[in-house]
Tab-separated table of C-alpha atoms in Angstrom:
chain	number	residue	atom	x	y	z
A	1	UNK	CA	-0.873	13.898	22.568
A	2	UNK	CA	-1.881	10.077	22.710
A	3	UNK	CA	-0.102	7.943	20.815
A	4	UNK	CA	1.594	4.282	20.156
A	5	UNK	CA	4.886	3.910	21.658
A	6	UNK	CA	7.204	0.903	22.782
A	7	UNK	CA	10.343	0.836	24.498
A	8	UNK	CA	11.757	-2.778	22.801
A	9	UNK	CA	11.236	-4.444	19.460
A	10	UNK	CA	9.014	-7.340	19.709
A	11	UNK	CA	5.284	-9.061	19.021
A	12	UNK	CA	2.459	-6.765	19.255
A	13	UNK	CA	2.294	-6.962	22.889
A	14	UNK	CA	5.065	-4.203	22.979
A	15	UNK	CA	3.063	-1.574	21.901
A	16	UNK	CA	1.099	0.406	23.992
A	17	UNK	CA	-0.690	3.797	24.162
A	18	UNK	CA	0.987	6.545	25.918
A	19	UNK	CA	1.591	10.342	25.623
A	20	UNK	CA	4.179	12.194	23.177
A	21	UNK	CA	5.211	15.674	23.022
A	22	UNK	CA	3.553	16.704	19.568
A	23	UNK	CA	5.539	17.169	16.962
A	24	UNK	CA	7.055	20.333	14.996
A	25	UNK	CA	5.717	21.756	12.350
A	26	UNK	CA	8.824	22.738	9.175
A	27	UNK	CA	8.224	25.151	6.834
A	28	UNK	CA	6.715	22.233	4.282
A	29	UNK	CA	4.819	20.942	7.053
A	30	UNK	CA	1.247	20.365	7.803
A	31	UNK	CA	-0.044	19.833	11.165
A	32	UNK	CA	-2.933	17.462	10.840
A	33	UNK	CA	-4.907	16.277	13.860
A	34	UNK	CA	-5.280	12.672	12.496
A	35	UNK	CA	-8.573	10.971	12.318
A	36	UNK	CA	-7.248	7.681	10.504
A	37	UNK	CA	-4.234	6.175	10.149
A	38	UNK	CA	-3.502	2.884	7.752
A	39	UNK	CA	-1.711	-0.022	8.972
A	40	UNK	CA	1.080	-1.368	6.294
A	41	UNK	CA	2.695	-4.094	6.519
A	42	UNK	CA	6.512	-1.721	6.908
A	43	UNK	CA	4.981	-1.119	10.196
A	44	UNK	CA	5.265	-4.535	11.388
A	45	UNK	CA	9.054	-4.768	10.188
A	46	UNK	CA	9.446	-1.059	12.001
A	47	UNK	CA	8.207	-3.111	15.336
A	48	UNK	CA	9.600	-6.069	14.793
A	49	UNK	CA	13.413	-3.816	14.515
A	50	UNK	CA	13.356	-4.335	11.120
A	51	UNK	CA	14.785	-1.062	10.578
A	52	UNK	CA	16.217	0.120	13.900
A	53	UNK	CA	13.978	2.816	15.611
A	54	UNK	CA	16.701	5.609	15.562
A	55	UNK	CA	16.866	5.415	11.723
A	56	UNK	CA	13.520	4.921	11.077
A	57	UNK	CA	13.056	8.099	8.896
A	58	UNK	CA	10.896	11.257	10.422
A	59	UNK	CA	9.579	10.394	13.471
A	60	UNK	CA	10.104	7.420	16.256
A	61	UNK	CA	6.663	7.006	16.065
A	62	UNK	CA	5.587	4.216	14.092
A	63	UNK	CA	3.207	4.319	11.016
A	64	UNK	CA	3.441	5.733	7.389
A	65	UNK	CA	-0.707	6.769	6.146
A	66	UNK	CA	-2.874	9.160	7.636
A	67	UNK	CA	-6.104	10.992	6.968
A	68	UNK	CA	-7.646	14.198	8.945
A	69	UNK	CA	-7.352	17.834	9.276
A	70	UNK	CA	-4.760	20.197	8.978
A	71	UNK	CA	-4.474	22.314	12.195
A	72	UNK	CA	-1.248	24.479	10.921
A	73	UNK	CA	0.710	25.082	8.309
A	74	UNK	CA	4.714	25.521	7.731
A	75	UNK	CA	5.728	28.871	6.379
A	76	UNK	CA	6.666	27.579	2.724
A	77	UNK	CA	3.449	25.439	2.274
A	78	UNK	CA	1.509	26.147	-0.814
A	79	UNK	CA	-2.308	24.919	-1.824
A	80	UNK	CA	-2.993	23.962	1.448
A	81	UNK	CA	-4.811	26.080	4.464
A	82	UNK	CA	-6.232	25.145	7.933
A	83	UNK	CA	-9.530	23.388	8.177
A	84	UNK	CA	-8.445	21.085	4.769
A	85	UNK	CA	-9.135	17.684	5.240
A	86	UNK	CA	-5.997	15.681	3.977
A	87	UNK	CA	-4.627	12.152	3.207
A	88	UNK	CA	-0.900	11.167	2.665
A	89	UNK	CA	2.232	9.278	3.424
A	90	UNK	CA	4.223	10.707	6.049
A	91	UNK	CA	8.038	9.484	7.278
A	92	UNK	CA	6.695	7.581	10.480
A	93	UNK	CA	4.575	9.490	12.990
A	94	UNK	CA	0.828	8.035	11.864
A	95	UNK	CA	0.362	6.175	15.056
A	96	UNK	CA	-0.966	9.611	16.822
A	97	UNK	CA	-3.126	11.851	17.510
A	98	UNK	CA	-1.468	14.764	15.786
A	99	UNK	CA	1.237	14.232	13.137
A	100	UNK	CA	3.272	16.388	10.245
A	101	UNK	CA	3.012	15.723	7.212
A	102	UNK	CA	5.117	17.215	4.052
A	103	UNK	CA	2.455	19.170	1.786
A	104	UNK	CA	4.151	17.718	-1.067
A	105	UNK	CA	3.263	14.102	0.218
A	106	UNK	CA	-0.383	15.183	1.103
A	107	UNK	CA	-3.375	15.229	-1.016
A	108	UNK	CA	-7.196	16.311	-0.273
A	109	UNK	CA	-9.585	13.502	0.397
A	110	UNK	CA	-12.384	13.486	-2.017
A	111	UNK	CA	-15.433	14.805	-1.153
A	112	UNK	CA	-17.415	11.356	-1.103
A	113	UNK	CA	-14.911	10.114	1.301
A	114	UNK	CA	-14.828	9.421	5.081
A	115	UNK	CA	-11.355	9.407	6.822
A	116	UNK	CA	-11.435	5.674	7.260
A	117	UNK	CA	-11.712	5.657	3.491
A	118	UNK	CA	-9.525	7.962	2.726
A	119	UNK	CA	-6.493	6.079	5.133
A	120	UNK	CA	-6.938	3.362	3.245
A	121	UNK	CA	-6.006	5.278	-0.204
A	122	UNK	CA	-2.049	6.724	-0.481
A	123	UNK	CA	0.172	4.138	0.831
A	124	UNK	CA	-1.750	1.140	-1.460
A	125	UNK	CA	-3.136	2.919	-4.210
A	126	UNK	CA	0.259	5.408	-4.497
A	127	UNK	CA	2.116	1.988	-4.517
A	128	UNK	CA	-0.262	0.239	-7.316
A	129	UNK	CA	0.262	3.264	-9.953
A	130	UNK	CA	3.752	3.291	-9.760
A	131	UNK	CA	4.412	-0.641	-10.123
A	132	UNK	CA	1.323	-1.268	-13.002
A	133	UNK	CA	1.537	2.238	-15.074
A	134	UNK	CA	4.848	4.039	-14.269
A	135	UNK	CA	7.443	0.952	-13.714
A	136	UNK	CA	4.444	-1.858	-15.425
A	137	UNK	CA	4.143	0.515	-18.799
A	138	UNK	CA	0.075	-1.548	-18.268
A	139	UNK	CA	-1.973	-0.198	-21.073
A	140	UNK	CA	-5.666	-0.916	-22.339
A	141	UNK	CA	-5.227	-4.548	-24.029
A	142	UNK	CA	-2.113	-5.669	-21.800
A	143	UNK	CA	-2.788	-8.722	-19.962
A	144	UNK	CA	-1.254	-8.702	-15.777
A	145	UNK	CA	-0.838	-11.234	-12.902
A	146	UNK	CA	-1.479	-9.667	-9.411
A	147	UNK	CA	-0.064	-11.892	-6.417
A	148	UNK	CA	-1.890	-11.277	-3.220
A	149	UNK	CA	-4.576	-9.351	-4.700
A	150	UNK	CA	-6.671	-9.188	-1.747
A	151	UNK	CA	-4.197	-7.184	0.506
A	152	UNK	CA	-4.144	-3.184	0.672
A	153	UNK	CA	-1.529	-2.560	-2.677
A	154	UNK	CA	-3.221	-6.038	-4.567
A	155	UNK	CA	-6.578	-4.939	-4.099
A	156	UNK	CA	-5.993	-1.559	-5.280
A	157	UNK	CA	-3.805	-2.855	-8.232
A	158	UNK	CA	-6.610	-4.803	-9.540
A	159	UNK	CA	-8.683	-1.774	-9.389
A	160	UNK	CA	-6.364	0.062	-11.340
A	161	UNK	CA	-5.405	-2.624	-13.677
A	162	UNK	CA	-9.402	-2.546	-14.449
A	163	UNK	CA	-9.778	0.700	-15.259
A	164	UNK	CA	-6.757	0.293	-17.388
A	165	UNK	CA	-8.243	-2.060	-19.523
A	166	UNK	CA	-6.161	-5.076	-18.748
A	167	UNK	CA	-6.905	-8.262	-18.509
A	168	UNK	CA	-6.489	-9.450	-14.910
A	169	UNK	CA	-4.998	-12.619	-13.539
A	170	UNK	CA	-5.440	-12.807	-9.589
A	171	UNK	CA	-3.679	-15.010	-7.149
A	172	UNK	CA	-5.393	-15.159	-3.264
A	173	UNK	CA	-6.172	-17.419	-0.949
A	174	UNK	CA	-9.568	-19.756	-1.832
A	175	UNK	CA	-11.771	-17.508	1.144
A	176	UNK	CA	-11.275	-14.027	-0.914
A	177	UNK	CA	-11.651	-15.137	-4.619
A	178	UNK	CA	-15.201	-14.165	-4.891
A	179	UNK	CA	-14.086	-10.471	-3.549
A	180	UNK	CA	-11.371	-10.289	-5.722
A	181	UNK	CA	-13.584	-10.653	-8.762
A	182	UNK	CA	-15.614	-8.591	-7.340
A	183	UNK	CA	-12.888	-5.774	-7.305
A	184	UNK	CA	-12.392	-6.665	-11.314
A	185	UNK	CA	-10.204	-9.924	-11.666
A	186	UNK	CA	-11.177	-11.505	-14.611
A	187	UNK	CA	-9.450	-15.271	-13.385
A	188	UNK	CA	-8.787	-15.732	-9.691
A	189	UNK	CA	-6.669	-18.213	-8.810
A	190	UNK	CA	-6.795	-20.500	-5.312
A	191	UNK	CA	-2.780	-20.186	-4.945
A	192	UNK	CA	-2.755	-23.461	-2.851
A	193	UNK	CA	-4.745	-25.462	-4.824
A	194	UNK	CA	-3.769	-24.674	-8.807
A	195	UNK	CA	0.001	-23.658	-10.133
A	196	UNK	CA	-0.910	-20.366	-11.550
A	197	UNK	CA	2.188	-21.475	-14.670
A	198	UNK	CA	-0.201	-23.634	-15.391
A	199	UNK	CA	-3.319	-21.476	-15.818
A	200	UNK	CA	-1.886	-18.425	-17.709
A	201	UNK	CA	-0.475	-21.019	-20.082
A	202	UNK	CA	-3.869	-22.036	-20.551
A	203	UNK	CA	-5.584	-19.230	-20.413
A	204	UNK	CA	-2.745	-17.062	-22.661
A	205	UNK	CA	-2.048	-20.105	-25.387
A	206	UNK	CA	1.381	-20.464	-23.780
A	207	UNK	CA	1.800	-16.360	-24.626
A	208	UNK	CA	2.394	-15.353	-20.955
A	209	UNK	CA	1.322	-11.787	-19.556
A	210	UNK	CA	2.674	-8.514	-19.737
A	211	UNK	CA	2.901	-7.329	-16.469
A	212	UNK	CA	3.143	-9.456	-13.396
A	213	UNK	CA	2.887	-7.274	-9.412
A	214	UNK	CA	4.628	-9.764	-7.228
A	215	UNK	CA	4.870	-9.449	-3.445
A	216	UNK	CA	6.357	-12.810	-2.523
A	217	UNK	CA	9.295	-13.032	-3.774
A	218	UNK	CA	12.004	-15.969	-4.261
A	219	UNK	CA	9.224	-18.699	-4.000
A	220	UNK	CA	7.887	-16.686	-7.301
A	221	UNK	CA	10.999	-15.822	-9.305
A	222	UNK	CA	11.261	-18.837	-11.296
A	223	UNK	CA	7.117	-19.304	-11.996
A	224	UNK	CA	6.997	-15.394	-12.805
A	225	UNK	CA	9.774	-15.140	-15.246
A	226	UNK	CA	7.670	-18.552	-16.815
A	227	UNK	CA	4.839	-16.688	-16.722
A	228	UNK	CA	5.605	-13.785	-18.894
A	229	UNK	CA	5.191	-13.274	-22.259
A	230	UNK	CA	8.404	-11.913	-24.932
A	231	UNK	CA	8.562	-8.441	-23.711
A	232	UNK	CA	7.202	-8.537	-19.823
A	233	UNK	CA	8.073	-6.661	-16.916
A	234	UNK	CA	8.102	-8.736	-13.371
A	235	UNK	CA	7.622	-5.783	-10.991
A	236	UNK	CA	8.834	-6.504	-7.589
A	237	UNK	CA	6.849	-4.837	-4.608
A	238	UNK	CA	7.724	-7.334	-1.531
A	239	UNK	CA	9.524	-10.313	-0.398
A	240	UNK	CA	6.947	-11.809	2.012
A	241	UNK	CA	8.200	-14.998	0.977
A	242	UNK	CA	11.757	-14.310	1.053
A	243	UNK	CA	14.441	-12.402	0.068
A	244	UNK	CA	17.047	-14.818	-1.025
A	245	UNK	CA	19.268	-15.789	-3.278
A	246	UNK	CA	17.802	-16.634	-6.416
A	247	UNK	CA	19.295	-18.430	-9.956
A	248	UNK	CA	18.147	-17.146	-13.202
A	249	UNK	CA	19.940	-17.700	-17.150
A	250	UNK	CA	20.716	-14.552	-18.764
A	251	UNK	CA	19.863	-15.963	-22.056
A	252	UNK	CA	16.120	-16.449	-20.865
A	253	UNK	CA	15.861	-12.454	-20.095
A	254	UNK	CA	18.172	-11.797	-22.618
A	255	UNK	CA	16.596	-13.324	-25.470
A	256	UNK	CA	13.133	-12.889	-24.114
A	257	UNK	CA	13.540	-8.684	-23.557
A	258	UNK	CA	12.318	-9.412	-20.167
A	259	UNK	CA	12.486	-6.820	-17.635
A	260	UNK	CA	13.067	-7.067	-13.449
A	261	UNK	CA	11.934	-4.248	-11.553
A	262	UNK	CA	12.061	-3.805	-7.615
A	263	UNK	CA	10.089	-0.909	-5.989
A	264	UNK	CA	10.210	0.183	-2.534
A	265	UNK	CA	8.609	3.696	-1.387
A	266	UNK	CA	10.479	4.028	1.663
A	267	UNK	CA	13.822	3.731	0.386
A	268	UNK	CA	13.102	6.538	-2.236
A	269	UNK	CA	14.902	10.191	-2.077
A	270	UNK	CA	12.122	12.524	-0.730
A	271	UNK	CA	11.608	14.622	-4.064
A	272	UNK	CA	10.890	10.950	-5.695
A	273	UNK	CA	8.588	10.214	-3.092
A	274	UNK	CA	6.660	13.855	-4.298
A	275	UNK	CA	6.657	12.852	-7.884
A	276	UNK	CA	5.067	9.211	-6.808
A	277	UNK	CA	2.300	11.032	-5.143
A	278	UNK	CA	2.122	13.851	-8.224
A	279	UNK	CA	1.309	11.050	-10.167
A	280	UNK	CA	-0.732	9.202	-8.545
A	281	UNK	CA	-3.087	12.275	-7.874
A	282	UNK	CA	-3.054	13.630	-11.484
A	283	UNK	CA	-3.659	9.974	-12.999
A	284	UNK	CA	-6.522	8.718	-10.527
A	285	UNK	CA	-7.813	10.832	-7.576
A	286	UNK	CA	-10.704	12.380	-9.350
A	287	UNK	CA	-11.867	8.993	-10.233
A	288	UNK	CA	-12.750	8.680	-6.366
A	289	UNK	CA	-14.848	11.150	-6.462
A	290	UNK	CA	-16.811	10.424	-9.890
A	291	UNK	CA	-18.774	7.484	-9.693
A	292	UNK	CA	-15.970	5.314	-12.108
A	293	UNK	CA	-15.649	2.340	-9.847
A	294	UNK	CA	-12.537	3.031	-7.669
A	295	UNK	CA	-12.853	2.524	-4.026
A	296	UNK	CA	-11.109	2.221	-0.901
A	297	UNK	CA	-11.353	-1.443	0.699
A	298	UNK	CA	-11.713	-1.050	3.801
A	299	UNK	CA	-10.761	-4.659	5.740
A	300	UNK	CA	-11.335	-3.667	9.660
A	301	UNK	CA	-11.263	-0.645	11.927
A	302	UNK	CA	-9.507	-0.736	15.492
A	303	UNK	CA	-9.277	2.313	18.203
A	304	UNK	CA	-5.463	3.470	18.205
A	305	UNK	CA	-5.285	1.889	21.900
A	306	UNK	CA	-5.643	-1.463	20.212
A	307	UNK	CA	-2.886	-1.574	17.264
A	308	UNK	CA	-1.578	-4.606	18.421
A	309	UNK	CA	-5.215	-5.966	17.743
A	310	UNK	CA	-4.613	-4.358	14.223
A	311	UNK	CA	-1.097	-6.162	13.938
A	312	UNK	CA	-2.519	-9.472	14.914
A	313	UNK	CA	-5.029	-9.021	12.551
A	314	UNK	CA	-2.429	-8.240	9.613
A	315	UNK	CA	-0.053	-10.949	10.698
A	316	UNK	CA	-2.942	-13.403	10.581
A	317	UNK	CA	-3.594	-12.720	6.543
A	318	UNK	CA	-7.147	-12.770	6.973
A	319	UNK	CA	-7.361	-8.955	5.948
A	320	UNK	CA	-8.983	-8.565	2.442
A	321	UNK	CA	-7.823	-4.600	1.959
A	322	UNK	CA	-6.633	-2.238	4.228
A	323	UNK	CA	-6.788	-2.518	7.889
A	324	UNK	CA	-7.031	1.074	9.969
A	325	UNK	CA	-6.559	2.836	13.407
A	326	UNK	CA	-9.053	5.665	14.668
A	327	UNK	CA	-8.304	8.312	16.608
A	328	UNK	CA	-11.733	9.644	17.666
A	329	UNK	CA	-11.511	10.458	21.318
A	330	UNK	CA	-13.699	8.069	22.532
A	331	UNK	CA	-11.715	5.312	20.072
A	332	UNK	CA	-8.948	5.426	22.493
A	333	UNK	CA	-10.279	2.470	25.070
A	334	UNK	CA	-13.335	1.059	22.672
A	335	UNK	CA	-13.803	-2.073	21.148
A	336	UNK	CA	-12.982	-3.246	17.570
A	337	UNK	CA	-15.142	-2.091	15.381
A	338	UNK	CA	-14.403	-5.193	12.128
């Protein structure tokens, strides 16, 4: 089978296509010829050596979302038969023409959906659940500050946070505000031009929010912990900022009942991963299908022979949603299709 593989960690430049014995199929495996495959921003750390190929997780191929059809099926697989047309998180392995997937990680793509749109649905909109609803508590009335809400998990988390009921405070560069709004922010905020302390203390009476997503990380800590109200849970889904050190009194979250949360799928046992996904599906993946405003956002397409195009175009920050590779035969040498 075709897929991405490099022999050093590096810029984009080290990936290239090449051929890969396909892989194995376990008893809770589905083999899916893969159609889509969405590009996450763990894939750039997985080239970059973030995590040191050989420990990688299930496969030494990179990438973590893919959508197409199931081809065989493991001898303890359940709900699932050949011909299905399937979407899910897999342990590595996306970057392909043919990858396994656990059925427990898999769900079907709803019938309205294309692959493209359906690869841009489990790893952002799995993520988004379990950080507003499950970790977040977000309920109809609750008020929430999304950071980078125009990337794959923010733009689905202000989706979700809509059809919550919330009220929505957005943070993105000054280029996507309109789209976040569109997507159901009620007050999008330039990051580089106002302090967002400032505006929810306007816009809250000094109250702060419930619920704040936060991707950034150490730059934030101080101005999210201002920014909540008596009772709020920071939620923290990435350190694209930074990871370090950072200095906070105990009194402040003691006496405010604040909460910290970090969330990272990846690092999750496998049967936590399954009830991420169980949740997900039972809370939301109907809604796809019925007309009640959820969608995929679909940023860019790029033939699997030019992921480092798709990298670049991550690492650039342009993206507003989810940026994916195809695997349609004649996607293998073709031009960007954005």
């Amino acid at each position: 089978m075709k897929a991405i593989l490099f022999e050093t960690f590096g810029e984009a430049d080290v990936m290239q296509l090449g051929d890969a014995p396909s892989p194995e199929v376990r008893p809770a495996d589905l083999l899916v010829r893969v159609h889509a495959a969405g590009v996450n921003r763990a894939d750039l750390t997985h080239r970059m050596g973030g995590y040191g190929r050989p420990n990688f997780g299930d496969s030494t191929i990179i990438g973590l979302e893919i959508a197409g059809e199931v081809i065989d099926v493991g001898s303890d697989v359940t709900g699932y038969a050949v011909g299905d047309r399937v979407m899910g998180v897999v342990g590595g392995g996306a970057y392909a023409e043919l990858a396994r997937i656990d059925y427990r990680m898999a769900m079907p793509v709803p019938a309205q959906l294309d692959y493209v749109q359906a690869a841009a649905i489990p790893e952002v909109f799995v993520t988004a659940h379990e950080a507003l609803l499950h970790l977040g508590r977000l309920k109809t009335g609750d008020s929430v500050l999304i950071h980078a809400a125009a990337g794959g998990v923010g733009s689905a988390a202000v989706q979700l946070a809509r059809a919550t009921g919330a009220t929505i405070y957005a943070t993105t560069d000054a280029s996507k505000l309109s789209r976040v709004e569109q997507l159901g922010a009620d007050f999008a905020i330039d990051y580089k031009c106002r302090d967002f302390v400032d505006v929810i203390a306007e816009k809250t009476g000094g109250r702060g929010v419930d619920v704040i997503i936060d991707f950034v990380g150490e730059p934030y800590f101080a101005s999210n912990l201002a920014s909540l109200a008596n009772g709020g849970r920071l939620i923290q889904v990435g350190i694209l900022g930074g990871g370090g050190n950072v200095a906070v009194k105990l009194e402040e979250i003691l006496y405010r009942h604040l909460q910290i949360i970090g969330t990272v799928m990846k690092s999750r046992s496998q049967s936590e991963k399954h009830a991420m996904i169980r949740r997900f599906r039972e809370h939301w993946l109907d809604r796809f299908d019925s007309g009640d405003g959820l969608e995929p956002v679909v940023d860019s397409t790029f033939p699997l022979a030019r992921a480092a195009d798709a990298h670049r175009r991550m690492e650039s920050a342009e993206n507003v949603g989810k940026i994916i590779l195809t695997m349609r035969p004649q996607d293998l040498l073709s031009d960007c299709d954005c």
